[in-house]
Coordinates of C-alpha atoms in Angstrom, one line a residue:
Chain A
E1 CA 15.8 -7.9 -0.7
V2 CA 13.4 -9.6 -3.0
V3 CA 11.1 -7.2 -4.8
L4 CA 7.7 -8.4 -5.7
T5 CA 5.8 -6.7 -8.5
Q6 CA 2.1 -7.3 -8.9
S7 CA 0.1 -6.8 -12.0
P8 CA -2.3 -5.4 -12.9
G9 CA -2.6 -2.6 -10.3
T10 CA -6.4 -2.7 -10.7
L11 CA -8.6 -5.4 -12.2
S12 CA -12.2 -4.4 -13.2
L13 CA -14.4 -7.3 -13.5
S14 CA -18.0 -8.4 -13.1
P15 CA -19.3 -11.1 -10.7
G16 CA -19.0 -14.5 -12.3
E17 CA -15.9 -13.6 -14.3
R18 CA -12.4 -15.1 -13.9
A19 CA -9.7 -13.1 -12.3
T20 CA -6.0 -13.8 -13.0
L21 CA -3.5 -11.9 -10.7
S22 CA 0.3 -12.0 -11.3
C23 CA 3.2 -11.6 -8.9
R24 CA 6.7 -11.5 -10.3
A25 CA 9.8 -11.7 -8.1
S26 CA 13.1 -10.0 -8.6
Q27 CA 15.0 -13.3 -7.6
S28 CA 13.9 -16.9 -7.5
V29 CA 11.6 -17.5 -4.4
S30 CA 13.1 -20.3 -2.3
S31 CA 11.0 -23.6 -2.2
S32 CA 8.0 -21.7 -3.5
F33 CA 7.7 -19.8 -0.3
L34 CA 5.0 -17.6 -1.7
A35 CA 1.6 -16.6 -0.1
W36 CA -1.4 -14.7 -1.2
Y37 CA -3.6 -12.6 1.1
Q38 CA -6.9 -10.9 0.7
Q39 CA -7.7 -7.6 2.4
K40 CA -11.0 -5.8 2.6
P41 CA -11.3 -2.2 3.7
G42 CA -10.8 -1.7 7.4
Q43 CA -9.9 -5.4 7.9
A44 CA -6.7 -7.3 8.5
P45 CA -5.3 -9.3 5.7
R46 CA -6.5 -12.9 5.4
L47 CA -4.3 -15.8 4.3
L48 CA -5.6 -17.4 1.1
I49 CA -2.6 -19.4 -0.4
Y50 CA 0.7 -20.6 1.0
G51 CA 3.5 -22.6 -0.5
A52 CA 2.5 -21.0 -3.9
S53 CA -0.5 -23.4 -4.3
N54 CA -1.9 -24.6 -1.1
R55 CA -5.2 -23.2 0.0
A56 CA -5.4 -22.1 3.7
A57 CA -8.1 -23.7 5.9
G58 CA -11.6 -22.5 5.0
I59 CA -10.7 -20.9 1.7
P60 CA -13.1 -21.8 -1.2
D61 CA -11.8 -23.8 -4.0
R62 CA -12.5 -21.0 -6.5
F63 CA -9.2 -19.6 -5.3
S64 CA -6.1 -21.3 -6.7
G65 CA -2.4 -20.5 -6.8
S66 CA 0.3 -21.6 -9.2
G67 CA 3.8 -20.8 -10.3
S68 CA 7.4 -21.3 -9.2
G69 CA 10.8 -19.5 -9.4
T70 CA 9.9 -15.8 -10.2
D71 CA 6.5 -16.1 -11.6
F72 CA 3.4 -16.7 -9.6
T73 CA -0.4 -16.4 -10.3
L74 CA -3.5 -16.3 -8.2
T75 CA -6.7 -17.3 -10.0
I76 CA -10.3 -16.7 -8.8
S77 CA -12.3 -18.9 -11.1
R78 CA -15.7 -17.2 -10.7
L79 CA -15.8 -13.9 -8.8
E80 CA -18.4 -13.7 -6.0
P81 CA -19.5 -10.4 -4.6
E82 CA -17.3 -10.9 -1.5
D83 CA -14.2 -11.4 -3.6
F84 CA -13.8 -7.7 -4.5
A85 CA -10.9 -6.6 -2.4
V86 CA -7.1 -6.0 -2.6
Y87 CA -4.8 -9.0 -2.9
Y88 CA -1.2 -9.1 -1.9
C89 CA 1.5 -11.6 -2.6
Q90 CA 4.3 -12.2 -0.1
Q91 CA 7.6 -14.1 -0.3
Y92 CA 8.9 -15.6 2.9
G93 CA 11.8 -17.6 1.7
R94 CA 14.4 -14.9 2.1
S95 CA 14.7 -12.4 4.9
P96 CA 13.3 -9.8 4.9
G97 CA 9.9 -11.1 4.0
T98 CA 8.5 -8.8 1.4
F99 CA 5.0 -8.0 0.0
G100 CA 3.9 -6.9 -3.4
Q101 CA 2.3 -3.6 -3.8
G102 CA -1.2 -5.2 -4.2
T103 CA -3.8 -5.7 -6.9
K104 CA -7.3 -4.2 -6.4
V105 CA -10.1 -6.3 -7.8
E106 CA -13.0 -3.9 -8.3
I107 CA -16.5 -4.3 -9.6
K108 CA -16.9 -3.3 -13.2
Chain B
Q1 CA -10.2 -20.8 17.7
V2 CA -7.0 -18.9 17.1
Q3 CA -7.3 -15.3 18.2
L4 CA -4.7 -12.5 18.3
V5 CA -6.1 -9.4 20.1
Q6 CA -4.1 -6.2 19.9
S7 CA -4.0 -3.2 22.2
G8 CA -5.9 0.0 21.4
A9 CA -5.0 3.0 19.2
E10 CA -2.2 5.3 20.3
L11 CA -1.5 9.0 19.6
K12 CA 2.2 9.8 20.1
K13 CA 4.4 12.9 19.6
P14 CA 7.4 12.8 17.3
G15 CA 10.4 11.4 19.2
A16 CA 8.3 9.3 21.6
S17 CA 8.1 5.6 21.8
V18 CA 5.1 3.2 21.4
R19 CA 4.5 -0.3 22.7
V20 CA 1.8 -2.4 21.0
S21 CA 0.7 -5.7 22.6
C22 CA -0.7 -8.8 20.9
K23 CA -2.4 -11.3 23.2
A24 CA -2.8 -14.8 21.7
S25 CA -5.3 -17.5 22.5
G26 CA -6.6 -20.7 21.0
Y27 CA -3.3 -22.4 20.4
T28 CA 0.0 -23.2 22.2
F29 CA 1.8 -19.8 22.1
T30 CA 5.3 -21.3 22.3
S31 CA 4.8 -23.4 19.3
Y32 CA 4.8 -20.5 16.9
G33 CA 6.3 -17.1 16.4
I34 CA 4.8 -13.6 16.0
N35 CA 5.5 -11.3 13.1
W36 CA 4.8 -7.6 13.0
V37 CA 3.6 -5.9 9.8
R38 CA 2.6 -2.4 9.3
Q39 CA 0.4 -0.5 6.8
A40 CA 0.6 3.3 6.3
P41 CA -2.6 5.0 5.3
R42 CA -3.7 3.9 1.8
Q43 CA -0.4 2.0 1.4
G44 CA 0.7 -1.6 1.2
L45 CA 2.0 -4.0 3.8
E46 CA 5.5 -3.7 5.2
W47 CA 7.1 -6.5 7.2
M48 CA 8.9 -5.3 10.4
G49 CA 10.2 -8.4 12.0
W50 CA 9.6 -11.6 13.8
I51 CA 10.1 -13.1 17.2
S52 CA 10.0 -16.7 18.2
A53 CA 7.8 -17.4 21.1
Y54 CA 9.6 -20.7 21.5
N55 CA 13.1 -19.3 22.2
G56 CA 12.9 -15.5 21.9
D57 CA 15.0 -15.4 18.7
T58 CA 14.4 -12.3 16.6
N59 CA 14.9 -11.1 13.1
Y60 CA 14.2 -7.5 12.3
A61 CA 13.9 -5.8 9.0
Q62 CA 17.1 -3.6 8.5
H63 CA 14.9 -0.6 8.0
F64 CA 13.7 -0.9 11.7
Q65 CA 16.9 -2.6 13.2
D66 CA 17.9 0.5 15.3
R67 CA 14.4 1.5 16.6
V68 CA 12.4 -1.7 17.2
T69 CA 12.4 -4.3 19.9
M70 CA 10.1 -7.3 19.9
T71 CA 9.5 -9.3 23.0
T72 CA 7.2 -12.0 24.3
D73 CA 5.7 -12.9 27.8
T74 CA 5.0 -16.6 27.6
S75 CA 3.2 -16.6 31.0
T76 CA 0.4 -14.4 29.4
S77 CA 0.8 -15.6 25.8
T78 CA 1.5 -11.9 24.8
A79 CA 3.8 -10.4 22.3
Y80 CA 5.0 -6.9 22.4
M81 CA 6.5 -4.5 19.7
E82 CA 8.1 -1.3 20.9
L83 CA 9.1 1.4 18.2
R84 CA 11.2 4.2 19.4
S85 CA 12.1 7.7 18.0
L86 CA 8.8 8.0 16.3
R87 CA 8.4 10.1 13.2
S88 CA 5.3 11.2 11.3
D89 CA 5.9 8.6 8.7
D90 CA 5.5 5.9 11.4
T91 CA 1.8 6.7 11.4
A92 CA 0.3 3.3 10.4
V93 CA -1.8 0.4 11.4
Y94 CA 0.4 -2.1 13.0
Y95 CA -0.6 -5.8 12.8
C96 CA 0.7 -8.9 14.6
A97 CA 0.5 -12.1 12.8
R98 CA 1.3 -15.7 13.7
G99 CA 4.2 -17.3 12.0
G100 CA 6.8 -20.0 12.4
A101 CA 8.5 -20.9 15.8
Y102 CA 12.0 -21.4 14.4
S103 CA 12.4 -19.1 11.6
S104 CA 10.9 -15.9 10.1
S105 CA 10.4 -17.8 6.9
S106 CA 6.8 -18.6 7.3
F107 CA 3.5 -17.5 5.9
L108 CA 1.2 -15.5 8.2
G109 CA -1.8 -17.7 9.1
Y110 CA -3.6 -15.6 11.6
W111 CA -3.6 -11.8 12.1
G112 CA -4.5 -9.5 14.8
Q113 CA -7.1 -6.8 14.2
G114 CA -4.6 -4.1 13.9
T115 CA -3.5 -1.1 16.1
L116 CA -3.6 2.4 14.7
V117 CA -0.5 4.4 15.8
T118 CA -0.7 8.1 15.0
V119 CA 2.4 10.3 15.2
S120 CA 1.6 14.0 15.4
S121 CA 2.7 17.1 17.3

């Protein structure tokens, strides 16, 4: 199966700063079938990005995704208070679909 | 609006089975599939499998192959996930999430609220 490794494990930043989250795959991800999700405590995950770079409906444009092959990035251009959460990447090109272990973005 | 509403929390003994339901509304149920994802306490997300609401095709993660059955009832737009031979490490929140109709290769655009399954003697 495709193993996704997210880094860093925790990102400590202040509101207004830029966040850069990495997701590296153990094999090339087919057709950029890579998604990003946000999860807040006690809530279900929410889709942010699909197809590596496409924002889901209703997602603010401060969230952007990039990358291809084995290296992908989620960027939050200016952190808002509601953006402090855990972020997961997921590849859905090869079965089984797999998730990264998550990156926690916390308030510095 | 698209909604996935799951059944309530369950407490089960080791060796028992659990069935979680996921009722869909706000879209044409048979035009999509349903994935099941679980999250153990303070852990990450684990994909369990997918069922097409279009034709009933399934794709289960190998880790659950022998213990899980996913079904749908198109008359009520409801998906079900049954997990058998429960162990303490099956304690988790189980989510349903909408995916593709023809393949498990799809992002998960909408999620249920989650169902806590606790396995304890």
